[in-house]
PDB file of C-alpha atoms and ligand atoms in Angstrom:
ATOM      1  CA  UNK A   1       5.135  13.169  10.205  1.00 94.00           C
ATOM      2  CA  UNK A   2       1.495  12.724  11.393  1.00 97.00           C
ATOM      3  CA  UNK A   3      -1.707  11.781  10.032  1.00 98.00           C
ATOM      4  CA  UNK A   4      -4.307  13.859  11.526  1.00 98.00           C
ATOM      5  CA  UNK A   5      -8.345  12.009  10.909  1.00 98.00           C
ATOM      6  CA  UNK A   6     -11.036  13.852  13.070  1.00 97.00           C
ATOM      7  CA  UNK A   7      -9.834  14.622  16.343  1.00 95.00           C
ATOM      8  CA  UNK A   8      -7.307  12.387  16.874  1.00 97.00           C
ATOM      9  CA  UNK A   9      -3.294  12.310  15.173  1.00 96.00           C
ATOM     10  CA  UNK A  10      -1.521   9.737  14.394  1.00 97.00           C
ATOM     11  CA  UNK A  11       2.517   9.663  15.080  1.00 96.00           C
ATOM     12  CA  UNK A  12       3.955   8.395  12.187  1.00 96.00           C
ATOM     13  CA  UNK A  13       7.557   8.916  13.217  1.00 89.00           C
ATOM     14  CA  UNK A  14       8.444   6.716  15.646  1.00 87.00           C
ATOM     15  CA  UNK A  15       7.083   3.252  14.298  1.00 96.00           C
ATOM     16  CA  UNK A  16       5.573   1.912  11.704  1.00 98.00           C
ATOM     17  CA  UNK A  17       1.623   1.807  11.783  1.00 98.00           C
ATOM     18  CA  UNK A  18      -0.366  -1.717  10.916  1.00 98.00           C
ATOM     19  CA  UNK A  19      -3.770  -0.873   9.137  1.00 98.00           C
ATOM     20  CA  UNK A  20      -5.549  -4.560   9.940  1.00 98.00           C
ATOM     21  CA  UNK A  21      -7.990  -5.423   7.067  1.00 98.00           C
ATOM     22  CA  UNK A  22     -11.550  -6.392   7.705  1.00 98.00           C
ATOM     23  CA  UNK A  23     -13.208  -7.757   4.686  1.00 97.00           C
ATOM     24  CA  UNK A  24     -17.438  -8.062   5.359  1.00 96.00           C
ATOM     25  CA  UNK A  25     -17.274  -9.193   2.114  1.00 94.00           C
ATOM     26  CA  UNK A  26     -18.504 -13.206   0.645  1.00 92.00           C
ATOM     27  CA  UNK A  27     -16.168 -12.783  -1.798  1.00 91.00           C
ATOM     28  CA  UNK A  28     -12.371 -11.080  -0.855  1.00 92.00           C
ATOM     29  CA  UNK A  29      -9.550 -12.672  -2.596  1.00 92.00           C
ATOM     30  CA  UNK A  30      -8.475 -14.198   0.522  1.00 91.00           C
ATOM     31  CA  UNK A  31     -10.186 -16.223   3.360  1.00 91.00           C
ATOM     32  CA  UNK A  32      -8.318 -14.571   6.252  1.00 91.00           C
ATOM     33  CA  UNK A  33     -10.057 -11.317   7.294  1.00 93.00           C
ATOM     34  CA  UNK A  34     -13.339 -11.515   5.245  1.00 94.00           C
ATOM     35  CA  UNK A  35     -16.593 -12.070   7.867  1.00 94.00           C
ATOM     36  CA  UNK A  36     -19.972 -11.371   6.619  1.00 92.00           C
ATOM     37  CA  UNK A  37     -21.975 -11.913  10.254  1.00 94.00           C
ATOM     38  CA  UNK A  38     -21.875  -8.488  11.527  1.00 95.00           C
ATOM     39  CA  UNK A  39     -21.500  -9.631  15.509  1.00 96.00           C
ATOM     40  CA  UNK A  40     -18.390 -11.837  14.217  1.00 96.00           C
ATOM     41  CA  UNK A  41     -17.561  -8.830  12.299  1.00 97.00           C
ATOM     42  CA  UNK A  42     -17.272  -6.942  15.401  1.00 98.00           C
ATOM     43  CA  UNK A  43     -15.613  -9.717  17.148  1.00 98.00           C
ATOM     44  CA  UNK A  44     -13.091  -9.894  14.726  1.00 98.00           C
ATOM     45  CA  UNK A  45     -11.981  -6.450  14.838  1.00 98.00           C
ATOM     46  CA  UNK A  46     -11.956  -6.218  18.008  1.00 98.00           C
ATOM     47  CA  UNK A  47      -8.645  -9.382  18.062  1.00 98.00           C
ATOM     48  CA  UNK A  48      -7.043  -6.777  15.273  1.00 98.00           C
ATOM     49  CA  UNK A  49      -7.383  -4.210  17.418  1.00 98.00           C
ATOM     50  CA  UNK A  50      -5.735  -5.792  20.594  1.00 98.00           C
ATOM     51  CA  UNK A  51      -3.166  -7.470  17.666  1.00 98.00           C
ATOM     52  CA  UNK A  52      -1.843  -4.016  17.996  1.00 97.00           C
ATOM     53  CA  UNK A  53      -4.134  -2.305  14.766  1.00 98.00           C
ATOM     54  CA  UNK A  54      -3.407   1.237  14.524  1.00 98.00           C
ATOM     55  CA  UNK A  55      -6.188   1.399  12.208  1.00 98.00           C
ATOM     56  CA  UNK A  56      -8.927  -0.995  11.387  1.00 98.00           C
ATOM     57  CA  UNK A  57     -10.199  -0.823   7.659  1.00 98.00           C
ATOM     58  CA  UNK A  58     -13.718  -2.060   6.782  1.00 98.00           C
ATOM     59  CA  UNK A  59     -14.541  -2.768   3.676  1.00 97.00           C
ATOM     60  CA  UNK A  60     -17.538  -4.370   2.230  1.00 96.00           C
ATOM     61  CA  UNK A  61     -16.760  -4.291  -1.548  1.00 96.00           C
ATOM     62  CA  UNK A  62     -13.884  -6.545  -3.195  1.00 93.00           C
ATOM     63  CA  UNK A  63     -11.944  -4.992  -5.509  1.00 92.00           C
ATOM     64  CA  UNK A  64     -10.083  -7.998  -6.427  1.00 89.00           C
ATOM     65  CA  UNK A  65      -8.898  -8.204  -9.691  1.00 86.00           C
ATOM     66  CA  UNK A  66     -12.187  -9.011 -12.259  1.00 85.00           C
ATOM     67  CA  UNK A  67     -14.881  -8.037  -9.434  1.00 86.00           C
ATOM     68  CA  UNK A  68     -17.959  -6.318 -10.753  1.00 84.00           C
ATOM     69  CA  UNK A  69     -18.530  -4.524  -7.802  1.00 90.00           C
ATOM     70  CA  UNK A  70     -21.610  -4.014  -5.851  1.00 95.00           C
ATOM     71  CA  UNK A  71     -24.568  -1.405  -6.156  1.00 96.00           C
ATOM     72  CA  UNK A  72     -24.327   1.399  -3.168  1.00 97.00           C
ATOM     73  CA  UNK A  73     -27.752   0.140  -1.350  1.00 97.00           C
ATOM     74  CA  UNK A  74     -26.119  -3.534  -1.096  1.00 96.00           C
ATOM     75  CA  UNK A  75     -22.398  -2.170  -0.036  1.00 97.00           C
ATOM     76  CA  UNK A  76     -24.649   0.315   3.242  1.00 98.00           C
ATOM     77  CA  UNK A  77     -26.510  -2.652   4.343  1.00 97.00           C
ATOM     78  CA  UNK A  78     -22.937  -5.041   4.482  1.00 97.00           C
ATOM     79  CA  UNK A  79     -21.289  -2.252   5.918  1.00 98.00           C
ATOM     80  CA  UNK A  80     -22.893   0.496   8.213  1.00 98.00           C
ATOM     81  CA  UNK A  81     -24.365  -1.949  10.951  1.00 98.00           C
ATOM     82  CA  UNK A  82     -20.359  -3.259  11.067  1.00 98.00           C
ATOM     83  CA  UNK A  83     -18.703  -0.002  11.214  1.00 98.00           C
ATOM     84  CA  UNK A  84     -21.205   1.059  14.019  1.00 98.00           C
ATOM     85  CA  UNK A  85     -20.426  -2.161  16.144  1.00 98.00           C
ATOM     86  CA  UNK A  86     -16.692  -1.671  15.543  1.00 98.00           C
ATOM     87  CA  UNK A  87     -16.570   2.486  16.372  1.00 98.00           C
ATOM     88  CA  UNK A  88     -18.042   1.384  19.479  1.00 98.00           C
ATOM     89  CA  UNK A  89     -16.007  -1.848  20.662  1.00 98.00           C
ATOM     90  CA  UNK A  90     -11.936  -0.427  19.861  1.00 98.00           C
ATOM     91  CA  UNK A  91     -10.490   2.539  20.582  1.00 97.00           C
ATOM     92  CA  UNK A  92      -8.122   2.772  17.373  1.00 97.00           C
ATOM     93  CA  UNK A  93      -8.890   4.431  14.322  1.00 98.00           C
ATOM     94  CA  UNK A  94     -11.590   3.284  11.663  1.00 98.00           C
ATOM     95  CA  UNK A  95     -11.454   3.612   7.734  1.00 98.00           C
ATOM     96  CA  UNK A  96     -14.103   2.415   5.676  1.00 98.00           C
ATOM     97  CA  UNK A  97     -12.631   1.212   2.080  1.00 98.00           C
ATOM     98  CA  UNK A  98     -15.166   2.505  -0.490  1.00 98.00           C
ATOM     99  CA  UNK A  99     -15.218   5.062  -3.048  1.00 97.00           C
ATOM    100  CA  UNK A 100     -18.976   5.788  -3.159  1.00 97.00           C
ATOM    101  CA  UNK A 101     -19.719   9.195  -1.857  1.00 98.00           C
ATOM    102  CA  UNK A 102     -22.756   7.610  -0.604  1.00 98.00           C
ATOM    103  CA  UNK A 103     -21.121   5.162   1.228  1.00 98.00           C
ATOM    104  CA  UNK A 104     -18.303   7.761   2.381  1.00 98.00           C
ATOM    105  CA  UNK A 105     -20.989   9.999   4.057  1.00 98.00           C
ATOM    106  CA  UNK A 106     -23.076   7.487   5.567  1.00 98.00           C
ATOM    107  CA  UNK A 107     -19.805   5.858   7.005  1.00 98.00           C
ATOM    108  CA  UNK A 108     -18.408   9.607   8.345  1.00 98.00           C
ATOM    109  CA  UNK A 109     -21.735  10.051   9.834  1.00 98.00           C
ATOM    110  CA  UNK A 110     -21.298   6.992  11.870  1.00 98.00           C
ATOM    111  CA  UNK A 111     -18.159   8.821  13.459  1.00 98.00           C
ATOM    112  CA  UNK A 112     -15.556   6.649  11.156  1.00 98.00           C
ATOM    113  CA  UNK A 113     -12.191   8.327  11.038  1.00 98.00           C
ATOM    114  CA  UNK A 114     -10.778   8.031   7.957  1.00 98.00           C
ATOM    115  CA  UNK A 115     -11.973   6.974   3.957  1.00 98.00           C
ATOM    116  CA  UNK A 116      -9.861   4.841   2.008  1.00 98.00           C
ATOM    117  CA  UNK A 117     -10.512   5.078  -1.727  1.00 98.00           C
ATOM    118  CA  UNK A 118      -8.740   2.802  -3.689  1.00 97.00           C
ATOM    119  CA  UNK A 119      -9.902   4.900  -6.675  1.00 97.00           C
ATOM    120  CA  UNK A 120      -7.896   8.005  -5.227  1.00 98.00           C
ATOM    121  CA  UNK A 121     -11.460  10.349  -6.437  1.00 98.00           C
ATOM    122  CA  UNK A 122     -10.870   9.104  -9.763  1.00 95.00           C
ATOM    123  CA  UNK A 123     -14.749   9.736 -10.096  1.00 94.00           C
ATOM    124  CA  UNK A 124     -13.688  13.700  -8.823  1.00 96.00           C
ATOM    125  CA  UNK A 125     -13.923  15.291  -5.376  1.00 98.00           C
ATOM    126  CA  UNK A 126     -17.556  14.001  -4.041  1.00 98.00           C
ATOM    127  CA  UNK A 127     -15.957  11.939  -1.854  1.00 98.00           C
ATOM    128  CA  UNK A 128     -12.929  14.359  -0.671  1.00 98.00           C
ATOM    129  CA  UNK A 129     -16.005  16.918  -0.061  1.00 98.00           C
ATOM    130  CA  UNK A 130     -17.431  14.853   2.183  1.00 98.00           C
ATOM    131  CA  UNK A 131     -14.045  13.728   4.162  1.00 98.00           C
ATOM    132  CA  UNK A 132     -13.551  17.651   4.073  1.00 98.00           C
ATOM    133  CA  UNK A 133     -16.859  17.970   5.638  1.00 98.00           C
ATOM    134  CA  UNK A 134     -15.867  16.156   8.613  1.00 98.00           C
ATOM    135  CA  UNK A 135     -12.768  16.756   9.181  1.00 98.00           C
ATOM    136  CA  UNK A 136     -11.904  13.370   8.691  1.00 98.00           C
ATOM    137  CA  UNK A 137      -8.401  11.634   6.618  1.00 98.00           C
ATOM    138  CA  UNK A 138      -8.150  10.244   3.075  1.00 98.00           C
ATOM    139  CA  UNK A 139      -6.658   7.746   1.815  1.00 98.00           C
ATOM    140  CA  UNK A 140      -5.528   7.934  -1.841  1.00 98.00           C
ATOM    141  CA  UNK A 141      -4.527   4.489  -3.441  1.00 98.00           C
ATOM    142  CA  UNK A 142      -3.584   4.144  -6.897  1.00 98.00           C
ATOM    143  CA  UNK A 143      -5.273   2.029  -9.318  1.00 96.00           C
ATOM    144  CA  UNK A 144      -4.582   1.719 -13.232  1.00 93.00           C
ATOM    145  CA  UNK A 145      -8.349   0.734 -14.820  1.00 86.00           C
ATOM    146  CA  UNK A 146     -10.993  -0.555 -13.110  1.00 87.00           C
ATOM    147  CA  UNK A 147     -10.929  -3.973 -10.977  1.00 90.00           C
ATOM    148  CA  UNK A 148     -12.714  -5.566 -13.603  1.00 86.00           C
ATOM    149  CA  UNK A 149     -10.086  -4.915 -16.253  1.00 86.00           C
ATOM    150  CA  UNK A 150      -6.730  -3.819 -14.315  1.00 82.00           C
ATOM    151  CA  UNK A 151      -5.055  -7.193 -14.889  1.00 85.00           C
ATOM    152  CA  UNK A 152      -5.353  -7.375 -18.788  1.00 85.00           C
ATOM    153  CA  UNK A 153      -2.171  -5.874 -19.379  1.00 84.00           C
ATOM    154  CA  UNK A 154      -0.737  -2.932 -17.547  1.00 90.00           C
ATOM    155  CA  UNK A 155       1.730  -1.200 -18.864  1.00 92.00           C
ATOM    156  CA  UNK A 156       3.779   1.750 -17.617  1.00 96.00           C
ATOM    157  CA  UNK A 157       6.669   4.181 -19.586  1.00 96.00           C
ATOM    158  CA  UNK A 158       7.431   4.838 -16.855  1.00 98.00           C
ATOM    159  CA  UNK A 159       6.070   2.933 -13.583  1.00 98.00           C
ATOM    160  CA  UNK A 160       7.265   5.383 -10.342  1.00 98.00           C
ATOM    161  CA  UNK A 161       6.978   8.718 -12.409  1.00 98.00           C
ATOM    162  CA  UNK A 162       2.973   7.918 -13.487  1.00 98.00           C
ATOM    163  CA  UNK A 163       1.947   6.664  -9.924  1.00 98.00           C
ATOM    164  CA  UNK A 164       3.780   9.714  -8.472  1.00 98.00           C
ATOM    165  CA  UNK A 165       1.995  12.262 -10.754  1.00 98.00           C
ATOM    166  CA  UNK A 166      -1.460  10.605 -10.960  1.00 98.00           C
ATOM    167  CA  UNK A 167      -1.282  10.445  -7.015  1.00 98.00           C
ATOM    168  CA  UNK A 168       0.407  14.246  -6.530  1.00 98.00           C
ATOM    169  CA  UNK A 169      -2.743  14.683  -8.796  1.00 98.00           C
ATOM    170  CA  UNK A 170      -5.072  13.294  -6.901  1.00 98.00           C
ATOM    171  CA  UNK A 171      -3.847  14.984  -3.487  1.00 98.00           C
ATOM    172  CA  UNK A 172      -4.342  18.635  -5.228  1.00 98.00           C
ATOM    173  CA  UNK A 173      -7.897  17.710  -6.240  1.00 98.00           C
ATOM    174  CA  UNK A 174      -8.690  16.320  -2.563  1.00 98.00           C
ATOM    175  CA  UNK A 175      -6.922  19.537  -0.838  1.00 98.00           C
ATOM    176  CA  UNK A 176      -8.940  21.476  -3.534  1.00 98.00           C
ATOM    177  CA  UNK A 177     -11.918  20.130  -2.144  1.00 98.00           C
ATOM    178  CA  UNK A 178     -10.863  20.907   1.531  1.00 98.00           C
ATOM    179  CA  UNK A 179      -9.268  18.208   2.951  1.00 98.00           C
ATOM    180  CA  UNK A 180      -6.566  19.043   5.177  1.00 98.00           C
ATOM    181  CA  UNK A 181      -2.612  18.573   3.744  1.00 98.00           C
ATOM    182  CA  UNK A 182      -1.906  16.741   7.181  1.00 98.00           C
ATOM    183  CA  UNK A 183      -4.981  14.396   6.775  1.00 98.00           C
ATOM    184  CA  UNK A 184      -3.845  12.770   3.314  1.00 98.00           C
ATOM    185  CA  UNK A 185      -1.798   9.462   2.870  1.00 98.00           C
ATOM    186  CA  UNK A 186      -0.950   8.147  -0.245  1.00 98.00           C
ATOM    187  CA  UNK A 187      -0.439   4.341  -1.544  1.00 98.00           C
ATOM    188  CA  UNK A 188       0.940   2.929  -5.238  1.00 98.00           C
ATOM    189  CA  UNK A 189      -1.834   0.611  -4.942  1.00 98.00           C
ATOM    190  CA  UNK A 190      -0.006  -2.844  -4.645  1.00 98.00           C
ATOM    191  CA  UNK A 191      -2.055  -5.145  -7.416  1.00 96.00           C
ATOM    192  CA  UNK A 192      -3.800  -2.704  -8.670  1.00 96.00           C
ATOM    193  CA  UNK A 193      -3.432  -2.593 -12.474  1.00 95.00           C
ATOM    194  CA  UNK A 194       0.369  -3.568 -12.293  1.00 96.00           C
ATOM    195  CA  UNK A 195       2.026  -6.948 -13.001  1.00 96.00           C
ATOM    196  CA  UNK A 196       4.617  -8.850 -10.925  1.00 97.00           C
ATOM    197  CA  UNK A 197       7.600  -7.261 -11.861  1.00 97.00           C
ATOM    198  CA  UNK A 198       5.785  -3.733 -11.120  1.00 98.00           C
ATOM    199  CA  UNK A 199       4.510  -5.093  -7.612  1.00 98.00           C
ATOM    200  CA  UNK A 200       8.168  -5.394  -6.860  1.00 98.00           C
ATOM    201  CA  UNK A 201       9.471  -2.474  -7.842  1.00 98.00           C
ATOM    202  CA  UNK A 202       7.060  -0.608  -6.246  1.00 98.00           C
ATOM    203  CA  UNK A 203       8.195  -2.164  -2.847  1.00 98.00           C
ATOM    204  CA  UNK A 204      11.877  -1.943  -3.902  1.00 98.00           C
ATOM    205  CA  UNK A 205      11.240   1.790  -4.359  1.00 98.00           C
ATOM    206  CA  UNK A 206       8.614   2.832  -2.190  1.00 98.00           C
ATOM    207  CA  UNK A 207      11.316   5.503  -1.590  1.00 97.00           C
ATOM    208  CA  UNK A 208      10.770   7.129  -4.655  1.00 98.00           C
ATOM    209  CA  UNK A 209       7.351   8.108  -3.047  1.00 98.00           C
ATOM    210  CA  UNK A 210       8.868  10.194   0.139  1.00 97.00           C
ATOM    211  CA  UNK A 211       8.939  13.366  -2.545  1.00 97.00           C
ATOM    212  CA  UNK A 212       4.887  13.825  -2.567  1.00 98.00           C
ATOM    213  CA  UNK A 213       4.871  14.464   1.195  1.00 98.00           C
ATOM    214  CA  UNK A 214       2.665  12.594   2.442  1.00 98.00           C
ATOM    215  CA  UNK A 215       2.064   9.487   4.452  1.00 98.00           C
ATOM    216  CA  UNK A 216       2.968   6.526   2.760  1.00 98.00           C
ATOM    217  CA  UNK A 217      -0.087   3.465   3.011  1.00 98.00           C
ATOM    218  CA  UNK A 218       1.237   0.405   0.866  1.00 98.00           C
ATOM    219  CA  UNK A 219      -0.893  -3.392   1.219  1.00 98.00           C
ATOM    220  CA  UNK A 220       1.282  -6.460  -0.203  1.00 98.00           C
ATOM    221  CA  UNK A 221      -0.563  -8.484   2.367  1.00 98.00           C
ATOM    222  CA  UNK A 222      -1.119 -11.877   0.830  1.00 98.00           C
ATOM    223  CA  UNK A 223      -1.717 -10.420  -2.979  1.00 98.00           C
ATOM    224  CA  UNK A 224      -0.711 -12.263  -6.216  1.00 96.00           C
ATOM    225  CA  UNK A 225       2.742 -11.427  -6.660  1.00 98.00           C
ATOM    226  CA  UNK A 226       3.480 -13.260  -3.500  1.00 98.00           C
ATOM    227  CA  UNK A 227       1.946 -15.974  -4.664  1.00 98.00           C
ATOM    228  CA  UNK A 228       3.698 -15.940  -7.887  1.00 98.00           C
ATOM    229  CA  UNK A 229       6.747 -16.329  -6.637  1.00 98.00           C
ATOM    230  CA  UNK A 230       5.827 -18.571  -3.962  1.00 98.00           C
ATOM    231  CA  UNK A 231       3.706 -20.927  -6.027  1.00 98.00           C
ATOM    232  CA  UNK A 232       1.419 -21.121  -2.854  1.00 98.00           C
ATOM    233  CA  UNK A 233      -2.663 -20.409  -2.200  1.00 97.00           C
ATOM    234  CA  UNK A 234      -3.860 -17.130  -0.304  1.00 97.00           C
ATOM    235  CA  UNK A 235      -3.681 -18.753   2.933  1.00 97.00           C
ATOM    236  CA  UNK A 236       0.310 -19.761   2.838  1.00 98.00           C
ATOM    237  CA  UNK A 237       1.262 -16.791   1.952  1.00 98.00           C
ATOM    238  CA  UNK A 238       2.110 -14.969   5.482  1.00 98.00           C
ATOM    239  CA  UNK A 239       6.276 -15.324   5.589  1.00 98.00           C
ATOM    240  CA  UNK A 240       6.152 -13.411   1.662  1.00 98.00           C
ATOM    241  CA  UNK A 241       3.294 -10.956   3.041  1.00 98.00           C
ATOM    242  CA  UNK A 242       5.911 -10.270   6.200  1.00 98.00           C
ATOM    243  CA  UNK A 243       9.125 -10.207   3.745  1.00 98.00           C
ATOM    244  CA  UNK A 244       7.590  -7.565   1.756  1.00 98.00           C
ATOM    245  CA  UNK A 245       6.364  -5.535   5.145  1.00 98.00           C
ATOM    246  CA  UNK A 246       9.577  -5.730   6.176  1.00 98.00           C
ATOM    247  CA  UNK A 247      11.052  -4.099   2.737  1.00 98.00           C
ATOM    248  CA  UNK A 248       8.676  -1.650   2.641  1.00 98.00           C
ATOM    249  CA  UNK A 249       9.001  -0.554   6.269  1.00 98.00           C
ATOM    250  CA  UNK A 250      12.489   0.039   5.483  1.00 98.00           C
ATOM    251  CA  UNK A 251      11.477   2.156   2.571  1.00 97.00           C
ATOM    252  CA  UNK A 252       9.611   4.695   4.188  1.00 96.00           C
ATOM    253  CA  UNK A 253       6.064   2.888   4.455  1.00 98.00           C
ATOM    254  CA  UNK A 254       4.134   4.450   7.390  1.00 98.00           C
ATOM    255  CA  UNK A 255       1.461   2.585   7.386  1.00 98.00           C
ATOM    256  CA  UNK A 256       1.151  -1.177   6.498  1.00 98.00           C
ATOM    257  CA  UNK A 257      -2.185  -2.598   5.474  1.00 98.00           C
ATOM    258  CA  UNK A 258      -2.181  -6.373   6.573  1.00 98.00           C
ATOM    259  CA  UNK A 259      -4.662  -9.355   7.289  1.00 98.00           C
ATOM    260  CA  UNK A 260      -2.668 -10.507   9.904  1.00 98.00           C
ATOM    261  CA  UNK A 261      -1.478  -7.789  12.160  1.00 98.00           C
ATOM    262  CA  UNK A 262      -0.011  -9.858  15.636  1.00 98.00           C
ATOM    263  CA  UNK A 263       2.795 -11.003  12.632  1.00 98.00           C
ATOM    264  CA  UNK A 264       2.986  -7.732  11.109  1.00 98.00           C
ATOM    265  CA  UNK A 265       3.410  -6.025  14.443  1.00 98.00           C
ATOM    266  CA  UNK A 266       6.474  -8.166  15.572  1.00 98.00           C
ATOM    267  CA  UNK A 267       8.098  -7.739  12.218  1.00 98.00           C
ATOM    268  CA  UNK A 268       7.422  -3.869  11.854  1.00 98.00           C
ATOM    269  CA  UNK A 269       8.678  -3.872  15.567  1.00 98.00           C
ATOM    270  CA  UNK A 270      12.167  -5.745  14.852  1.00 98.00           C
ATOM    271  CA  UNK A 271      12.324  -3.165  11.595  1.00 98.00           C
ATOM    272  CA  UNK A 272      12.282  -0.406  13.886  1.00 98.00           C
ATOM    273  CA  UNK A 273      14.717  -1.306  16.125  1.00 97.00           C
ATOM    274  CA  UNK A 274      16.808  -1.871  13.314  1.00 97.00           C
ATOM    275  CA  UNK A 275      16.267   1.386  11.733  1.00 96.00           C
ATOM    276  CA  UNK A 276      16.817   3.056  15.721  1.00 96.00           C
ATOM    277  CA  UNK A 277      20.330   1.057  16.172  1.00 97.00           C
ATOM    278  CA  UNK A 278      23.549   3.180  15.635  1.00 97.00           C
ATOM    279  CA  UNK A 279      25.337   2.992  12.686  1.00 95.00           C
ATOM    280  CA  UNK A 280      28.154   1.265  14.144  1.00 92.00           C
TER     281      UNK A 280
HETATM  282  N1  HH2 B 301      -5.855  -3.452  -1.249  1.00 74.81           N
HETATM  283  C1  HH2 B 301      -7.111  -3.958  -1.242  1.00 74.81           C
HETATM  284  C2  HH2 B 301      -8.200  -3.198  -0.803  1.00 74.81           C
HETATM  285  N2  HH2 B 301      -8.010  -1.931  -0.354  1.00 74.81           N
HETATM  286  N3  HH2 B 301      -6.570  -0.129   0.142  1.00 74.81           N
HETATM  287  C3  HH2 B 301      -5.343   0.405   0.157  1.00 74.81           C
HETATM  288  N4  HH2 B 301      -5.157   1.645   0.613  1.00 74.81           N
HETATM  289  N5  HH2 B 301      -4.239  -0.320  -0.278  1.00 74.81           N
HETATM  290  C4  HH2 B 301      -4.356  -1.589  -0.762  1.00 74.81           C
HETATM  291  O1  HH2 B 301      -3.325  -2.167  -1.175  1.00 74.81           O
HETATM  292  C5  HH2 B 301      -5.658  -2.180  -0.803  1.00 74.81           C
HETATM  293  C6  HH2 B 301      -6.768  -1.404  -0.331  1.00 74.81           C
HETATM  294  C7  HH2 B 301      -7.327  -5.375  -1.688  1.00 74.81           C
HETATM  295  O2  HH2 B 301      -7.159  -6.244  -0.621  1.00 74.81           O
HETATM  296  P1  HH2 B 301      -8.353  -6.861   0.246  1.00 74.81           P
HETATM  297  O3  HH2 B 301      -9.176  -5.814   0.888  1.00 74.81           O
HETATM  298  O4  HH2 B 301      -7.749  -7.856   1.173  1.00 74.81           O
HETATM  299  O5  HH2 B 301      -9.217  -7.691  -0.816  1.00 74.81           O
HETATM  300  P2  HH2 B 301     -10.582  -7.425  -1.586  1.00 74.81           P
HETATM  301  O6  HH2 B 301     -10.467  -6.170  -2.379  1.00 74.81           O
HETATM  302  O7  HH2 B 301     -10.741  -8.655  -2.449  1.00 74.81           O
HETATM  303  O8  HH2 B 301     -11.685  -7.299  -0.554  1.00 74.81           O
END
């Protein structure tokens, strides 16, 4: 399989792909990836990328669970003089996280590769349009409610069949719209409107996602449900982030959104080998 953004294509089939988060952001959920000074910005990116980043992912709105969000005007100025200093300093592929349409355009204009929307056009296909426009990929992440209200109480009938359909969904309105089939990845959107138990399943089962054909993006990387279990802060929570990598790697995950990629790399690398060894 291969995700194509812009001009370039990324191989999916041979290893599994580390997404490295950047977060210019005051307020992420966790310390570790979230710089605000644009020229450490930059800097910082620029360690994920030689970390072995496939992709580096820029955001400069948190979506952590009860965050407000932030107007369009304020999420630009965070964001565009970062993603301009990053397209220029690594040679991997750049997403900007944001579901604005404004914020998608201005970014694709820049030259970014791909948009992640962790809203999967939930708002409907302004931002696919765009993506369309350029040729670039798209990134559709589940989310049940809005950050400021996911956490209340989700509930699901039935967990893997409703993120399936409301992503399949989502992936007909953004081809709809013009984006290309081979430029579309998909993710259940780990802590997004689901509780513990769900978290887990949806690693245990990432499998279940193989049948929508696409790409498969999942981010456990230092969320709550690690801590849950852990009983530990944002910043000791690398050996459950890497645990759960390692799961979903072996599930079919293509793509693994991290903080800390040098760790993710070595343990996506030892998967692989795994999955490459004869049977017996
Ligand atoms: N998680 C976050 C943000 N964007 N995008 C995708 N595709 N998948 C995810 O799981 C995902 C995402 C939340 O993590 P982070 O960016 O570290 O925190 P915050 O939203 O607080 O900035």
């Amino acid at each position: 399989m291969i995700l194509r953004a812009r001009d370039r294509r990324l191989d999916l089939g041979f290893r599994t792909r580390l997404m490295g988060i950047l977060n210019v952001t005051p307020d992420s959920f966790a310390e570790v990836g979230r710089v605000l000074d644009p020229g450490a910005a930059v800097a910082y990116a620029v360690g994920l990328a030689r970390a072995g980043a496939d992709i580096i992912d820029v955001g400069a709105e948190s979506t952590r669970p009860g965050s407000r969000g932030i107007s369009a005007g304020e999420e630009l100025d965070r964001v565009l003089p970062v993603l301009e200093g990053v397209l220029k300093a690594v040679d991997c592929l750049v997403s900007v996280d944001t579901s604005k349409p404004e914020v998608a355009e201005a970014a694709l204009a820049l030259g970014v590769h791909m948009v992640n929307d962790v809203t999967a056009l939930r708002a409907g296909p302004a931002v696919a349009e765009r993506v369309a426009r350029h040729g670039a990929g798209l990134v559709l992440m589940h989310m049940r409610g809005t950050p400021a209200t996911m956490q209340l109480d989700p509930r699901y009938d039935d967990l893997l069949g409703e993120v399936s359909a409301s992503l399949r969904e989502a992936v007909a309105v953004a081809e709809a719209a013009g984006v290309r089939p081979d430029a579309i990845a998909v993710d259940p959107g780990i802590g997004f409107g689901k509780t513990v138990a769900h978290n887990l399943t949806l690693v245990k089962r990432l499998d279940a996602f193989r049948a929508l054909g696409k790409p498969l993006v999942v981010g456990p990387s230092r969320k709550s449900f690690i801590g849950a279990i852990l009983d530990l802060p944002t910043g000791e929570r690398l050996e459950g982030t890497l645990a759960a990598c390692c799961i979903a790697a072996w599930q079919g995950a293509h793509i693994l959104r991290v903080h800390d990629v040098a760790a993710a790399r070595r343990a996506a690398l030892v998967v692989d080998a795994i999955r490459a060894a004869p049977e017996a």
